[in-house]
PDB file of C-alpha atoms in Angstrom:
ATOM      1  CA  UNK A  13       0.000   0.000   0.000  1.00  0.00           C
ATOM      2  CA  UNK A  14       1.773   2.740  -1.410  1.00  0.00           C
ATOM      3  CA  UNK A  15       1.905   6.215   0.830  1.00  0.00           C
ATOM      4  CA  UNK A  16      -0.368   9.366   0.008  1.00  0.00           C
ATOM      5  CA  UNK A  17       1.145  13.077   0.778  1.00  0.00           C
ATOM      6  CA  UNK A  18      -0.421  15.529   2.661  1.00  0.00           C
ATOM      7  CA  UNK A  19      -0.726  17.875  -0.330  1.00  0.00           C
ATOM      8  CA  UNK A  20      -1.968  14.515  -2.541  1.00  0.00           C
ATOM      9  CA  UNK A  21      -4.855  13.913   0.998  1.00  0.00           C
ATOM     10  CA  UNK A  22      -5.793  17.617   0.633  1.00  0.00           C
ATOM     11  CA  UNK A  23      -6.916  16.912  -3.261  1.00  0.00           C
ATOM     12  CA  UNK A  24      -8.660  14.238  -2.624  1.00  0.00           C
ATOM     13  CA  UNK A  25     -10.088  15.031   0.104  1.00  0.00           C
ATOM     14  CA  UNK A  26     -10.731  18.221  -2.101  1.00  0.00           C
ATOM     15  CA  UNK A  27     -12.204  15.936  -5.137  1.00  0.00           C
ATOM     16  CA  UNK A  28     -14.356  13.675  -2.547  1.00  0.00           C
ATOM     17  CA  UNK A  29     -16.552  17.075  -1.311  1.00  0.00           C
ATOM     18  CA  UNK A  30     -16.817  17.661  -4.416  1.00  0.00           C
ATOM     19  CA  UNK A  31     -18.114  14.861  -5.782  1.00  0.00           C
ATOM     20  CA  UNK A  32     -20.269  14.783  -2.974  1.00  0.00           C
ATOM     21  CA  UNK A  33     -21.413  17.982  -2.953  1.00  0.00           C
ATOM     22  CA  UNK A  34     -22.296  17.701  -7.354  1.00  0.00           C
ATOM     23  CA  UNK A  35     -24.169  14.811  -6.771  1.00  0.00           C
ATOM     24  CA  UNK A  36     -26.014  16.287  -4.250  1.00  0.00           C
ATOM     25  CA  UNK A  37     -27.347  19.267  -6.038  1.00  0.00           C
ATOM     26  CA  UNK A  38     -28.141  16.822  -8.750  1.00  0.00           C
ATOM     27  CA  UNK A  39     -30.222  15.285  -6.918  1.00  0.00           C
ATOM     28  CA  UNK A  40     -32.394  17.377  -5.867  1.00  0.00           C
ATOM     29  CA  UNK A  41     -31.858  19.541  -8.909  1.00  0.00           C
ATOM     30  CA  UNK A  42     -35.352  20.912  -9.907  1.00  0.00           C
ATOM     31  CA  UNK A  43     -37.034  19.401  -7.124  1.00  0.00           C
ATOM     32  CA  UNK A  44     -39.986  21.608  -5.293  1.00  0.00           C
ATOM     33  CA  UNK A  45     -39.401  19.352  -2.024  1.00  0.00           C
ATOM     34  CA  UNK A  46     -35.717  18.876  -2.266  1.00  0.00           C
ATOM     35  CA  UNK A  47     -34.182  17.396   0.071  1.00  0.00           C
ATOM     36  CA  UNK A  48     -37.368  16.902   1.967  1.00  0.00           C
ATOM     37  CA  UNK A  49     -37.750  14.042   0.016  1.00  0.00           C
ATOM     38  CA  UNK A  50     -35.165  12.202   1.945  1.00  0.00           C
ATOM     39  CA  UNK A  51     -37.212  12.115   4.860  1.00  0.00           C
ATOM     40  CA  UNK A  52     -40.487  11.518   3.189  1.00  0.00           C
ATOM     41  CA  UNK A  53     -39.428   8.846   1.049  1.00  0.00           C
ATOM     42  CA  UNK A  54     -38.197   6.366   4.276  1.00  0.00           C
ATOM     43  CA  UNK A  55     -41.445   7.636   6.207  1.00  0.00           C
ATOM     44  CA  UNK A  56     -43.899   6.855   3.108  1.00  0.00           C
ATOM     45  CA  UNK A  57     -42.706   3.626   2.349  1.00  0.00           C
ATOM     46  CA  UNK A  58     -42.659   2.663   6.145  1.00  0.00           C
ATOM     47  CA  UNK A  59     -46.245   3.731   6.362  1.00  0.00           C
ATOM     48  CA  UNK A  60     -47.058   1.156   3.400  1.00  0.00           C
ATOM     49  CA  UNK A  61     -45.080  -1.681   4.151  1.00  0.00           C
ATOM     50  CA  UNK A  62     -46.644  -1.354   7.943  1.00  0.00           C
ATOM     51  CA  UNK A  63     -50.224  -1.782   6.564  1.00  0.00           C
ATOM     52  CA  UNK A  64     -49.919  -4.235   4.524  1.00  0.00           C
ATOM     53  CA  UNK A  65     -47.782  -6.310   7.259  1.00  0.00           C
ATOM     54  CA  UNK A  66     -49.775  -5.489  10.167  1.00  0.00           C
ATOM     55  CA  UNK A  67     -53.003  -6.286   8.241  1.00  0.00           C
ATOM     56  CA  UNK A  68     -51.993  -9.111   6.165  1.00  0.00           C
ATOM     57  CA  UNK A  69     -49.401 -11.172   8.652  1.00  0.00           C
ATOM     58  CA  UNK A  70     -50.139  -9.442  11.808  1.00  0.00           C
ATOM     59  CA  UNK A  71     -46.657  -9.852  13.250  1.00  0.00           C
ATOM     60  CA  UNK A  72     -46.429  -9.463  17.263  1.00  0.00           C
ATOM     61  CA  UNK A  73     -43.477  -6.888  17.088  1.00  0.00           C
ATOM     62  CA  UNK A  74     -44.240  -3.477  19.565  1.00  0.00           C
ATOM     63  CA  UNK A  75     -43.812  -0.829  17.886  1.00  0.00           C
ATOM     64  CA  UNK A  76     -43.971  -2.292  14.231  1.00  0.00           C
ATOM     65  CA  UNK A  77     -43.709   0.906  12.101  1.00  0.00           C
ATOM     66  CA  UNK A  78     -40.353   2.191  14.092  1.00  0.00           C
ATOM     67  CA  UNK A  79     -39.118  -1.531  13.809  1.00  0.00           C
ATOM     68  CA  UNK A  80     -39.470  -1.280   9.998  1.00  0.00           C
ATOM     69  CA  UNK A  81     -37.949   1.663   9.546  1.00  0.00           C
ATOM     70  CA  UNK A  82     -35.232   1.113  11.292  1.00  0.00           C
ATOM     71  CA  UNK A  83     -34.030  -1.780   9.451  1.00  0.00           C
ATOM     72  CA  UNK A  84     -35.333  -0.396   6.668  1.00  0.00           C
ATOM     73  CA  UNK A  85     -33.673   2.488   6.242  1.00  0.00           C
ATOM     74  CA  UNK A  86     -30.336   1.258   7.363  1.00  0.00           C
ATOM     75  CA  UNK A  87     -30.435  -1.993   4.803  1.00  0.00           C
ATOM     76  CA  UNK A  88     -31.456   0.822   2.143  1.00  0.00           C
ATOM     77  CA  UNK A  89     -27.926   2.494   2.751  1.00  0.00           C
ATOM     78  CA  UNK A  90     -25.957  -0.429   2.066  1.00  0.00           C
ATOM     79  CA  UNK A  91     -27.944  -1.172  -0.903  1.00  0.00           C
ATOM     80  CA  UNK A  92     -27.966   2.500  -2.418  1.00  0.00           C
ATOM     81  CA  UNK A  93     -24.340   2.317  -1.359  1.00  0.00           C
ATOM     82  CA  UNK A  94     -23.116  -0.657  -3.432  1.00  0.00           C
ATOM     83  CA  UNK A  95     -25.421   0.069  -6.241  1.00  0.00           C
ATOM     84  CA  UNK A  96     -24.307   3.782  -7.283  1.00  0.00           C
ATOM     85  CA  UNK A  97     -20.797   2.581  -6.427  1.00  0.00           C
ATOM     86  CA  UNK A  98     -20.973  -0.321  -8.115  1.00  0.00           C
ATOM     87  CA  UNK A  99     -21.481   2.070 -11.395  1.00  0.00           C
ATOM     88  CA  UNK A 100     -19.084   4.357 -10.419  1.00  0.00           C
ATOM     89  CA  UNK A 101     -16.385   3.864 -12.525  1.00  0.00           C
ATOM     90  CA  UNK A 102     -17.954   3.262 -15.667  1.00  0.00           C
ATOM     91  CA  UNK A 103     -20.530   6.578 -15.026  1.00  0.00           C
ATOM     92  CA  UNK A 104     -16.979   8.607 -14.736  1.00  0.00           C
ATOM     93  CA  UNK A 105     -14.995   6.724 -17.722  1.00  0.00           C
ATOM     94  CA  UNK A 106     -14.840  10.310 -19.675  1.00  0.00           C
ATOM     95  CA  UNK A 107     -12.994  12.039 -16.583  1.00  0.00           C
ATOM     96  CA  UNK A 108     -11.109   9.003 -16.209  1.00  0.00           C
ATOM     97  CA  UNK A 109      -9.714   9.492 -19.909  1.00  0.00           C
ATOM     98  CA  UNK A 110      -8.986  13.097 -19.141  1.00  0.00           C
ATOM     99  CA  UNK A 111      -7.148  13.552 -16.154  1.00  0.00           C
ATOM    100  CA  UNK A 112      -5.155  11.807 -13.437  1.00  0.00           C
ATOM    101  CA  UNK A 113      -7.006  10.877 -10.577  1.00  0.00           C
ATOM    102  CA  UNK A 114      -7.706   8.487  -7.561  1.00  0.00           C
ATOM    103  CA  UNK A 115     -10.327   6.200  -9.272  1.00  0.00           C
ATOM    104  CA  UNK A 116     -10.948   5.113  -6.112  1.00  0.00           C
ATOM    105  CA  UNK A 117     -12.313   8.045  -4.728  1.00  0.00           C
ATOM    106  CA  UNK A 118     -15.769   7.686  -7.634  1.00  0.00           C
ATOM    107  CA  UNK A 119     -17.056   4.749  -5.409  1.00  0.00           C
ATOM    108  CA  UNK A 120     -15.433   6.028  -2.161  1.00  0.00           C
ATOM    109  CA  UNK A 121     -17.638   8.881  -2.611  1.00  0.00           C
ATOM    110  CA  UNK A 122     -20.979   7.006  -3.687  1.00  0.00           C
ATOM    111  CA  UNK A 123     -20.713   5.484  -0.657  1.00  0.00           C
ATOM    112  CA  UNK A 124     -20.534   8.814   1.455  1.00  0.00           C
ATOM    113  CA  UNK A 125     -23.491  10.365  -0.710  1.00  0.00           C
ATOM    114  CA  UNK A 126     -25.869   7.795  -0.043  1.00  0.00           C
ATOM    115  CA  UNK A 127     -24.246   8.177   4.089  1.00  0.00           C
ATOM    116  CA  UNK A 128     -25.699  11.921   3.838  1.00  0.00           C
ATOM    117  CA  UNK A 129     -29.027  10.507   2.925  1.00  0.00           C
ATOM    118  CA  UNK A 130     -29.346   8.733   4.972  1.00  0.00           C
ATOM    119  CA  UNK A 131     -28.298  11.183   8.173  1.00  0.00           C
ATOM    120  CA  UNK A 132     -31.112  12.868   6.310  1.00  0.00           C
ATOM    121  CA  UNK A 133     -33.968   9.870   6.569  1.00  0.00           C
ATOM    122  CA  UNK A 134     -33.105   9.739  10.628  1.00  0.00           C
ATOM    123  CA  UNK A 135     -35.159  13.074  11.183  1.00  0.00           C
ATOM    124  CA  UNK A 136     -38.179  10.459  10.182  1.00  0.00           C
ATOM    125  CA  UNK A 137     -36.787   7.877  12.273  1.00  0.00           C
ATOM    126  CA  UNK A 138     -37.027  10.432  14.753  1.00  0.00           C
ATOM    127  CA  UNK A 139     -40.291  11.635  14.118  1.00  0.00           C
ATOM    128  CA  UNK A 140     -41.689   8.123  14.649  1.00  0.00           C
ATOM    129  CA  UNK A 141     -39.798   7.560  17.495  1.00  0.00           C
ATOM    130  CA  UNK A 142     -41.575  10.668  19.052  1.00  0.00           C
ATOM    131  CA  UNK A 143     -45.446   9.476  18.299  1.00  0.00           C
ATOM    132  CA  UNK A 144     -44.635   5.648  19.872  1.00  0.00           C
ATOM    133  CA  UNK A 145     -42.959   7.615  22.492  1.00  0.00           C
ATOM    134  CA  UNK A 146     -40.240   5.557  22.632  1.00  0.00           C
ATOM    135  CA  UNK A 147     -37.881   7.887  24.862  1.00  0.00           C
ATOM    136  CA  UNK A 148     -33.879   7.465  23.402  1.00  0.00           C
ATOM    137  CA  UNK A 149     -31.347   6.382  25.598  1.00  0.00           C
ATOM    138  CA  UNK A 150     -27.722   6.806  26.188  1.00  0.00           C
ATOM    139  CA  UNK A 151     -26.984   3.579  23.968  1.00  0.00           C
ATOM    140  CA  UNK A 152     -27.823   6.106  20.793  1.00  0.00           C
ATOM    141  CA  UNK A 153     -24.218   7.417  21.313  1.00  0.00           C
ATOM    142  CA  UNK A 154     -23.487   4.053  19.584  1.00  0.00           C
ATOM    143  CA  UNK A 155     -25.085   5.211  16.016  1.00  0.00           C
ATOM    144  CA  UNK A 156     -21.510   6.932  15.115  1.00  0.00           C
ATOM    145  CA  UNK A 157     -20.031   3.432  15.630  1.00  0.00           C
ATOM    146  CA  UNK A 158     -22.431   1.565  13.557  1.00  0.00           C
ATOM    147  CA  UNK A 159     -22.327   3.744  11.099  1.00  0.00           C
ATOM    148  CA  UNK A 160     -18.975   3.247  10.968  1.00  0.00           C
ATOM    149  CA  UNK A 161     -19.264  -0.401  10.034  1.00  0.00           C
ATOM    150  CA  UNK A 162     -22.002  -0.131   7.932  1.00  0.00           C
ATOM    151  CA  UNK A 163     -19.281   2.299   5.854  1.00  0.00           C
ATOM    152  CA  UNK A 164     -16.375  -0.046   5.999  1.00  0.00           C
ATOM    153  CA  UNK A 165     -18.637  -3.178   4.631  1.00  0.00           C
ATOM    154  CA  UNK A 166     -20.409  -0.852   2.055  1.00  0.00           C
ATOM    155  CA  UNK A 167     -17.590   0.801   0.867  1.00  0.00           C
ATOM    156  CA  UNK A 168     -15.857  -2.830   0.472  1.00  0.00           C
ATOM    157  CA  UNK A 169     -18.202  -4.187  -1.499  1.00  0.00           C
ATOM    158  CA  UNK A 170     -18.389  -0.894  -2.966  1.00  0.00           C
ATOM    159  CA  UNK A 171     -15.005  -1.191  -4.274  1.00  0.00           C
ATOM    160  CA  UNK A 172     -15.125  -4.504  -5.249  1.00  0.00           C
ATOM    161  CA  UNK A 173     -18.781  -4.417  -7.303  1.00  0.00           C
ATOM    162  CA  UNK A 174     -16.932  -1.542  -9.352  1.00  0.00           C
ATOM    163  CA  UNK A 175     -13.608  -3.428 -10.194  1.00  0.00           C
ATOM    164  CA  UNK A 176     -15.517  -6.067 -11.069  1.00  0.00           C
ATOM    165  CA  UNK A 177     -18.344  -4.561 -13.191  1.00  0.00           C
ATOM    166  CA  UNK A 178     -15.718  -2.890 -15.572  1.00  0.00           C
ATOM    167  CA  UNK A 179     -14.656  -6.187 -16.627  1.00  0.00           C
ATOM    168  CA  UNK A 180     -18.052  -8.079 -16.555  1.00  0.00           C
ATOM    169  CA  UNK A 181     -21.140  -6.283 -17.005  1.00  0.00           C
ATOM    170  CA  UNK A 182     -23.768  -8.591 -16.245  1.00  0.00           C
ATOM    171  CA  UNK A 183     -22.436  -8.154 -12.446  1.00  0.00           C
ATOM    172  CA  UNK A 184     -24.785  -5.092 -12.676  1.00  0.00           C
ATOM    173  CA  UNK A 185     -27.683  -7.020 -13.421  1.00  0.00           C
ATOM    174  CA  UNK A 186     -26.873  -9.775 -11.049  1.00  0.00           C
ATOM    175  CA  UNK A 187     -26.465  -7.361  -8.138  1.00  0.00           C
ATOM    176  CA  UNK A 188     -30.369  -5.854  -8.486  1.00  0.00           C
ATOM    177  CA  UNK A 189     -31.262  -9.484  -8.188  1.00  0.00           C
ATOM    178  CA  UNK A 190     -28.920  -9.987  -4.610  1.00  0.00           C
ATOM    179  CA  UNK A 191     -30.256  -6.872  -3.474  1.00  0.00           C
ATOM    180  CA  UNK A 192     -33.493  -8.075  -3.329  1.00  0.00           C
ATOM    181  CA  UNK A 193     -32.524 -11.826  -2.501  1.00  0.00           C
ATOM    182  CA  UNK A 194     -31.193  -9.837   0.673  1.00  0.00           C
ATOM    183  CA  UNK A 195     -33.990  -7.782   1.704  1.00  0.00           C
ATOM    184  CA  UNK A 196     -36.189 -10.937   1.794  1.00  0.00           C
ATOM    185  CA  UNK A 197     -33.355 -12.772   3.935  1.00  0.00           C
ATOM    186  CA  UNK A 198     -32.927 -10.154   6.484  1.00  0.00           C
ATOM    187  CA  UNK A 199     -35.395  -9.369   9.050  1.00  0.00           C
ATOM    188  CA  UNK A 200     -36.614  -5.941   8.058  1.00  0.00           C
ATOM    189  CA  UNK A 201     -40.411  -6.390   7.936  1.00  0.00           C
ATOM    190  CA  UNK A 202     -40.829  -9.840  10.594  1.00  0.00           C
ATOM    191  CA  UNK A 203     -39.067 -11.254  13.126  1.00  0.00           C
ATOM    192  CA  UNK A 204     -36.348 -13.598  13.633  1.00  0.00           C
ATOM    193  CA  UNK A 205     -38.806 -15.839  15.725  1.00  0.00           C
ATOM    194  CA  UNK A 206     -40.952 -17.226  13.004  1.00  0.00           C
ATOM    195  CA  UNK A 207     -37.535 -18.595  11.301  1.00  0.00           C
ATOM    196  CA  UNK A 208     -37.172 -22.492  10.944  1.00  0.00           C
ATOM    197  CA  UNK A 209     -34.319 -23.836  13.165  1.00  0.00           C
ATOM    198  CA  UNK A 210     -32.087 -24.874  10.885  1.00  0.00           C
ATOM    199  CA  UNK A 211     -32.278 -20.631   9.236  1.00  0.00           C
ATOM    200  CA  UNK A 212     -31.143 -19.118  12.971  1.00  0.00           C
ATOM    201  CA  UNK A 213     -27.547 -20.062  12.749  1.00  0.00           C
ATOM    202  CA  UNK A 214     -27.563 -19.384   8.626  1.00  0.00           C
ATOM    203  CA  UNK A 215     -29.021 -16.007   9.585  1.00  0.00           C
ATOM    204  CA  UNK A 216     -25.582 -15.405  11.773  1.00  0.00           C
ATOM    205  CA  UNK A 217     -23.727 -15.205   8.386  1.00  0.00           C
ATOM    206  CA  UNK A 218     -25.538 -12.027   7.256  1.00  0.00           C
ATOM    207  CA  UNK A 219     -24.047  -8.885   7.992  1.00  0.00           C
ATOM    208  CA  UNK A 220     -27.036  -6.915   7.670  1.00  0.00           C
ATOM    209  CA  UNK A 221     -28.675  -9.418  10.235  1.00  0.00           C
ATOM    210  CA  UNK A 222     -25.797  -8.273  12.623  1.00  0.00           C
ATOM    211  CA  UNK A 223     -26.429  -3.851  11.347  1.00  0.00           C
ATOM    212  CA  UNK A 224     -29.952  -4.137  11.723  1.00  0.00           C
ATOM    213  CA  UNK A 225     -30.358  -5.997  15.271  1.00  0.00           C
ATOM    214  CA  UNK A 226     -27.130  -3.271  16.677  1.00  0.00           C
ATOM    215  CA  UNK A 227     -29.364  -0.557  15.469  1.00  0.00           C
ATOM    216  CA  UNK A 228     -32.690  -2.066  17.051  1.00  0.00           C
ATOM    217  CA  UNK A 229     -30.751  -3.028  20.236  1.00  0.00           C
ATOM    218  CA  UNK A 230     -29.726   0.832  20.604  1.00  0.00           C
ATOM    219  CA  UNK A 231     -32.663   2.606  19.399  1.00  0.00           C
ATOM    220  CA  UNK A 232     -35.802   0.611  20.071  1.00  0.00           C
ATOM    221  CA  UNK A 233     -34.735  -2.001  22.732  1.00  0.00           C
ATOM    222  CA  UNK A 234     -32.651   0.354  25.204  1.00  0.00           C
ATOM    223  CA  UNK A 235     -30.062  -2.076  24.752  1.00  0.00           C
ATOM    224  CA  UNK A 236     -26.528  -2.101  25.539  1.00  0.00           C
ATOM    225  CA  UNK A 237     -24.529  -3.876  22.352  1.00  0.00           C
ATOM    226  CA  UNK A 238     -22.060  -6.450  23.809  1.00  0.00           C
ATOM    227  CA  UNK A 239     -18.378  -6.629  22.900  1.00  0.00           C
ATOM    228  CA  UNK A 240     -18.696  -9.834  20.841  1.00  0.00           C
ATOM    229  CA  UNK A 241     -21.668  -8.135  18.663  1.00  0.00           C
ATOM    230  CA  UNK A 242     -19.176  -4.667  17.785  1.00  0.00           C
ATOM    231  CA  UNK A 243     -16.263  -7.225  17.545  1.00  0.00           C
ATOM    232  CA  UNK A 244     -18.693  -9.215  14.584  1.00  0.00           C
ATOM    233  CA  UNK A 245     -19.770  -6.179  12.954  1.00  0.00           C
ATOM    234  CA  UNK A 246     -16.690  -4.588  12.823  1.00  0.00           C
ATOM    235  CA  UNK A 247     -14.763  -7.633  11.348  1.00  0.00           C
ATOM    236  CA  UNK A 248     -17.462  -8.375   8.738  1.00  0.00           C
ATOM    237  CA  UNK A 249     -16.798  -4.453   7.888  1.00  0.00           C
ATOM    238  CA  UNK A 250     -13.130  -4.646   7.697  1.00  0.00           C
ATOM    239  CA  UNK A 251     -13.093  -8.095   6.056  1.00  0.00           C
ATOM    240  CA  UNK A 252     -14.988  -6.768   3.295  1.00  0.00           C
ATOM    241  CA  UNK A 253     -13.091  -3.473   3.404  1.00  0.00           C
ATOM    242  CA  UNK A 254      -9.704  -5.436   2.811  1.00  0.00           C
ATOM    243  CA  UNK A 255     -11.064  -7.764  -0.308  1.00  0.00           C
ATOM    244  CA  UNK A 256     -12.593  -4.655  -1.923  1.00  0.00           C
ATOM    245  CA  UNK A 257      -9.749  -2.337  -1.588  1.00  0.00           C
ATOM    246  CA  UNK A 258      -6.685  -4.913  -2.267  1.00  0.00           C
ATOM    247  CA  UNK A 259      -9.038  -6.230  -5.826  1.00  0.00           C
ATOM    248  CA  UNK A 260      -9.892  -2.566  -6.816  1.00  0.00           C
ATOM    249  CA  UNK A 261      -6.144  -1.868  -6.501  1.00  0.00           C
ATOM    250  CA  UNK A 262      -5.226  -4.560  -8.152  1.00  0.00           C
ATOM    251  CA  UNK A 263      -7.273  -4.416 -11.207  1.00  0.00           C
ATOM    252  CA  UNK A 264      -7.727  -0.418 -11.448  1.00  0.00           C
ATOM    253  CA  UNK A 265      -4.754  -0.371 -13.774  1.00  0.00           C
ATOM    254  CA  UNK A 266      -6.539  -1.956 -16.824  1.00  0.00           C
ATOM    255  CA  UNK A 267      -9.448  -0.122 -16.372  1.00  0.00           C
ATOM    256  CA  UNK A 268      -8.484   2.433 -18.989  1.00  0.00           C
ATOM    257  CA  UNK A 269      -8.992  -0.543 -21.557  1.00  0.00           C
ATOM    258  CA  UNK A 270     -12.236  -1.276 -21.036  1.00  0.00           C
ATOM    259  CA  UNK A 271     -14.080   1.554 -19.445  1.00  0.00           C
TER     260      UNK A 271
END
């Protein structure tokens, strides 16, 4: 891992706000709610999926609509994440043509954007939290560290879905059919309980499993996450981190031939 120069940080660092700050205005470019939508959008959608699962399955989870959107929102990050970085690289193939610059930083910085919005969609998780009056705790001073390993795991696969899709593009395709795979195999909308046996310890092996109970346990459950559970998320972060970064580095060099 080669070293970076403080004047080299202070352009990238320089390029990353940048790119942050484009596709931000983008965004919400010619919007008349703008970034209002960002809360809206997680609070609609929660209000929708909690009819039709409180009518339809009738789960036996307190607080059902702050349940959903808690998982909901969070397993949305990772998934805008990966996706946006995912097509990083190929979205920026005229600017990587032109000039000399991290590639890295194009899915690096997907990965932030979609961290914005979603700092954004927690004023809804707030505003639910307020009419179940479910009063936050101290263990909330935990969300900075979750986040944190949501970021590492996202940005790894990240990094590795946009090596990888410059070189095969049905990866692209594949990856909208994961994503969804993954929402249905995560607990976001019913609970862990009605699970065969034999899915409980398979269920272990899913990282969102592990981001989505950490945020419950802090946020609706008062709970205190052990050291075992940060120790588990963080490694799943930083093992994903390492794969990502060390294959994106690896192959970045030939993506000139095929972006």
């Amino acid at each position: 891992m080669r070293s970076i120069s403080k004047p080299e940080m202070r352009r990238n660092w320089f390029i990353l706000t940048s790119l942050v700050s484009k596709d931000f205005k983008l965004k919400y470019r010619r919007s008349a709610l703008g970034v209002v939508w960002s809360v809206l959008n997680p609070f609609l959608m929660m209000c929708v999926l909690s009819a039709v699962f409180s009518t339809f399955f009738r789960f036996d989870i307190e607080n059902f609509p702050l349940y959903l959107i808690l998982g909901s929102t969070l397993f949305t990050l990772m998934a805008d994440s990966t996706t946006t970085a995912m097509n990083s690289i190929i979205d920026s193939s005229s600017l990587i043509k032109k000039i000399r610059i991290e590639k890295i930083l194009f899915p690096l910085e997907k990965v932030l954007f979609q961290l914005v919005n979603y700092c954004l969609s927690l004023i809804a998780v707030a505003v639910v939290m307020i009419y179940f009056q479910v009063a936050p705790t101290v263990n909330l001073l935990f969300l900075p560290l979750l986040l944190l390993y949501v970021l590492l795991f996202s940005a790894g696969l990240g990094f590795l879905l946009s090596a990888l899709v410059v070189f095969f593009r049905d990866i692209g395709h594949l990856w909208s059919v994961v994503i969804t795979a993954w929402t249905y195999a995560t607990p976001l909308f019913y609970p862990v309980s009605i699970l065969p046996d034999w899915m409980v310890p398979v269920m272990n092996f899913n990282p969102m499993y592990h981001y989505v109970t950490y945020l419950r346990e802090i946020a609706l459950w008062g709970q205190t996450p052990g050291l075992t559970e940060n120790l588990i998320c963080l490694g799943m972060g930083v093992a994903a981190l390492l794969i990502g970064y060390f294959t994106f580095r690896k192959l970045e060099k030939k993506f000139i031939l095929y972006v």
